[in-house]
GROMACS .gro file of C-alpha atoms in nm:
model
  148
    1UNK     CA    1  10.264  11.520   8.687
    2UNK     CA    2  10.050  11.350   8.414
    3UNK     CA    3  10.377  11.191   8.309
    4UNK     CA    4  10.445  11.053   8.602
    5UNK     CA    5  10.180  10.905   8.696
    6UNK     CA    6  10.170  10.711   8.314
    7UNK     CA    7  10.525  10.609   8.383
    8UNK     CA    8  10.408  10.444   8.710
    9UNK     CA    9  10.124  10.260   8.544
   10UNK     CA   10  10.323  10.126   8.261
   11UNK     CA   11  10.628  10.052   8.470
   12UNK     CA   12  10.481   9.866   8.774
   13UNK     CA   13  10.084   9.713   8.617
   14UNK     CA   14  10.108   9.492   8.947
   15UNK     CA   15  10.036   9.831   9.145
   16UNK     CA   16   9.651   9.889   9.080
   17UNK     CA   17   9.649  10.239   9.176
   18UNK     CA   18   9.639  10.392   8.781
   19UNK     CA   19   9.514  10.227   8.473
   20UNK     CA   20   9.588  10.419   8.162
   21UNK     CA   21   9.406  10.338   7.831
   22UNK     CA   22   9.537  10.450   7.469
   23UNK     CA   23   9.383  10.579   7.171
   24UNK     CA   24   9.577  10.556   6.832
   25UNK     CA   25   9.522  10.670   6.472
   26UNK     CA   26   9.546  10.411   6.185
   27UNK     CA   27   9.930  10.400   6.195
   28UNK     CA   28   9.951  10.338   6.567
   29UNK     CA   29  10.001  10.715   6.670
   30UNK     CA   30   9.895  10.790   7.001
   31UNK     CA   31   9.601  10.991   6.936
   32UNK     CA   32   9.514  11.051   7.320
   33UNK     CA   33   9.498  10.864   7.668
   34UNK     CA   34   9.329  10.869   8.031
   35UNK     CA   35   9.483  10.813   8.341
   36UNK     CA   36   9.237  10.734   8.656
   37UNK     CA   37   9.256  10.513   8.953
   38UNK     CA   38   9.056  10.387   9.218
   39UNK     CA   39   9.031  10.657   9.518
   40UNK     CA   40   9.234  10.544   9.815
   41UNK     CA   41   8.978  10.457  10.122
   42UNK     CA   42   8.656  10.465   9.961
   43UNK     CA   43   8.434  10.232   9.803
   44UNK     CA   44   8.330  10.265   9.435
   45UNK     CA   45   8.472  10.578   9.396
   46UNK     CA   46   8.738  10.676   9.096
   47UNK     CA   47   8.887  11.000   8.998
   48UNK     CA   48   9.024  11.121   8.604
   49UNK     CA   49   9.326  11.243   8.697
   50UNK     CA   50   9.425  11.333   8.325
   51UNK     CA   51   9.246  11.287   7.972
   52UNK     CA   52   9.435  11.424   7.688
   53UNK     CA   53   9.355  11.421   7.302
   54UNK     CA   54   9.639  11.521   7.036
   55UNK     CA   55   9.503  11.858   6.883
   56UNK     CA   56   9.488  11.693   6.549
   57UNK     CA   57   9.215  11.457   6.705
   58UNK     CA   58   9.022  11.738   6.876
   59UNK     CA   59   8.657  11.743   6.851
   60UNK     CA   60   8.696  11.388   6.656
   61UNK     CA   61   8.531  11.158   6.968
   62UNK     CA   62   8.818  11.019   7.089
   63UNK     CA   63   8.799  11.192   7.422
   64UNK     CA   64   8.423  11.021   7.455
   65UNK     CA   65   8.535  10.704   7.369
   66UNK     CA   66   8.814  10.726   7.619
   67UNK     CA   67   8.569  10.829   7.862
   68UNK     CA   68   8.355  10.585   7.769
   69UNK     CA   69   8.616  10.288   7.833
   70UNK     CA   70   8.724  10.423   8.159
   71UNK     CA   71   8.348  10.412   8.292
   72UNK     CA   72   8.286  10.086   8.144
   73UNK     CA   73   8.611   9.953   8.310
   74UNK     CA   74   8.499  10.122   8.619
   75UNK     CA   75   8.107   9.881   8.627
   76UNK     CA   76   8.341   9.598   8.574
   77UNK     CA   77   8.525   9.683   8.896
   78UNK     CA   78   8.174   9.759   9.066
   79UNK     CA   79   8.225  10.109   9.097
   80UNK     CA   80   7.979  10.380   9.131
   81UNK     CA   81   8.104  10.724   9.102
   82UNK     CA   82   8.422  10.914   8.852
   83UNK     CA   83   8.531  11.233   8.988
   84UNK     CA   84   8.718  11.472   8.842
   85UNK     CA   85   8.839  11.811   8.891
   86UNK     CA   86   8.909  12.118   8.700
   87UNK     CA   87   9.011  12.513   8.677
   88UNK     CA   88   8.705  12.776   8.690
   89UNK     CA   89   8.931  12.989   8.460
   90UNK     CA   90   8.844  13.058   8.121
   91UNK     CA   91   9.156  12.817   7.978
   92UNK     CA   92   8.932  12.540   8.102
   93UNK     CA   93   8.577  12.655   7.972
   94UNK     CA   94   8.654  12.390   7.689
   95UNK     CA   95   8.715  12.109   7.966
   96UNK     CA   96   8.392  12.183   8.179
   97UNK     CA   97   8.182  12.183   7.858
   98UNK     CA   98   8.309  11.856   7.798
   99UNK     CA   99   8.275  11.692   8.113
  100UNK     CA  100   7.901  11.805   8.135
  101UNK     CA  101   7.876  11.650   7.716
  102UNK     CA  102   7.968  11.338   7.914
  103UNK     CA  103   7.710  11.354   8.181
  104UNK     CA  104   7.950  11.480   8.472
  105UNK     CA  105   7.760  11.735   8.728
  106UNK     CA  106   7.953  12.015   8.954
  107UNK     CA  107   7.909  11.943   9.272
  108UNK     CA  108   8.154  12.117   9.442
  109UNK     CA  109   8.315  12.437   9.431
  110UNK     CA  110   8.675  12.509   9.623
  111UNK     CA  111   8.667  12.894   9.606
  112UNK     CA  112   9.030  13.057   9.561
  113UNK     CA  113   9.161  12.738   9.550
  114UNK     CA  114   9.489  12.723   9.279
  115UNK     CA  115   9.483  13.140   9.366
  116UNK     CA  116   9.248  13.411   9.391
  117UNK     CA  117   8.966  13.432   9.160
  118UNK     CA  118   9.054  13.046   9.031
  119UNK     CA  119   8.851  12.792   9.187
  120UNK     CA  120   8.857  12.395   9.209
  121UNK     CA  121   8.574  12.260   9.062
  122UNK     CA  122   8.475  11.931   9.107
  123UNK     CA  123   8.262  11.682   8.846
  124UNK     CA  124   8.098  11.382   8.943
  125UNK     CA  125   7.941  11.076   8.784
  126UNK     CA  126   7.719  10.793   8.874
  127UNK     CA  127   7.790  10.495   8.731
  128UNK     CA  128   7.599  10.231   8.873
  129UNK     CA  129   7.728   9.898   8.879
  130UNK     CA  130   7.481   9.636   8.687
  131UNK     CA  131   7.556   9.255   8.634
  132UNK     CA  132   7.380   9.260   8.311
  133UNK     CA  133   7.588   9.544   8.167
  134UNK     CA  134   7.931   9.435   8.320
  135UNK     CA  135   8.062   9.274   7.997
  136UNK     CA  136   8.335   9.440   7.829
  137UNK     CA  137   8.199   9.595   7.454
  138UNK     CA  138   8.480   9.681   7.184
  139UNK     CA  139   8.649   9.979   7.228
  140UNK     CA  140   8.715  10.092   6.908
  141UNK     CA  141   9.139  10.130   6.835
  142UNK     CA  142   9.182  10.231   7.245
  143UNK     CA  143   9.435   9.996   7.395
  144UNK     CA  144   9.352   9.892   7.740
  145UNK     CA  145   9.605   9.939   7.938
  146UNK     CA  146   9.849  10.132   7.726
  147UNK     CA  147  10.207   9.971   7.621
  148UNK     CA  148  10.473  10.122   7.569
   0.00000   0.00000   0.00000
């Protein structure tokens, strides 16, 4: 799925629906992405659909300063909320602690939703649109969007 929905971004940029931005090491590795989009039929609104860091680059910032592009790309485009969703299992303990790092709340909770026992929980955060912060700063080696 995550695949697919890169492949789309890189092979048709006139279709707004996914921007993917790239992190790479010193010898232009990909160290990481994110994948998000505007959410069809609502105003402001964005979801992560996928954020993924190399292992090697785990715990090194890159998965902030991913984040960090995506929301700043997201008060460009006057937009006011990120959502993203995740597992309640314990695979994803690592993910939730992560998003709430980043200043993403839970508020909402899908009960048995994947199966039994595994619910969909869903992170949100406010970004508020502001004219004065609207520039774009320097993203530090993340490639916005991605190339191939």
């Amino acid at each position: 799925m995550a695949m697919e929905l890169i492949d789309t971004s890189l092979d048709y940029p006139e279709k707004k629906h996914y921007h993917v931005f790239c992190a790479t090491d010193d010898g232009d590795r990909l160290a990481g992405y994110i994948c998000f989009g505007p959410i069809p039929t609502t105003e402001g609104c964005y979801d992560l659909y996928w954020i993924v860091v190399d292992e090697e680059y785990e715990r090194s910032g890159i998965g902030g300063k991913l984040l960090e592009c995506m929301v700043k790309f997201v008060i460009r485009d006057k937009g006011r909320r990120v959502y993203v969703d995740t597992s309640s299992t314990h695979p994803y303990a690592s993910a939730r602690s992560f998003y709430n790092k980043h200043g993403y709340t839970l508020v909402s909770l899908l009960s048995d939703f994947y199966r039994v026992g595994d619910h969909k929980m869903i992170f949100m955060k406010e970004v508020c649109y502001d004219e004065t912060n609207g520039t774009k700063k320097n993203c530090v080696r993340i490639h916005t969007p991605c190339n191939r």
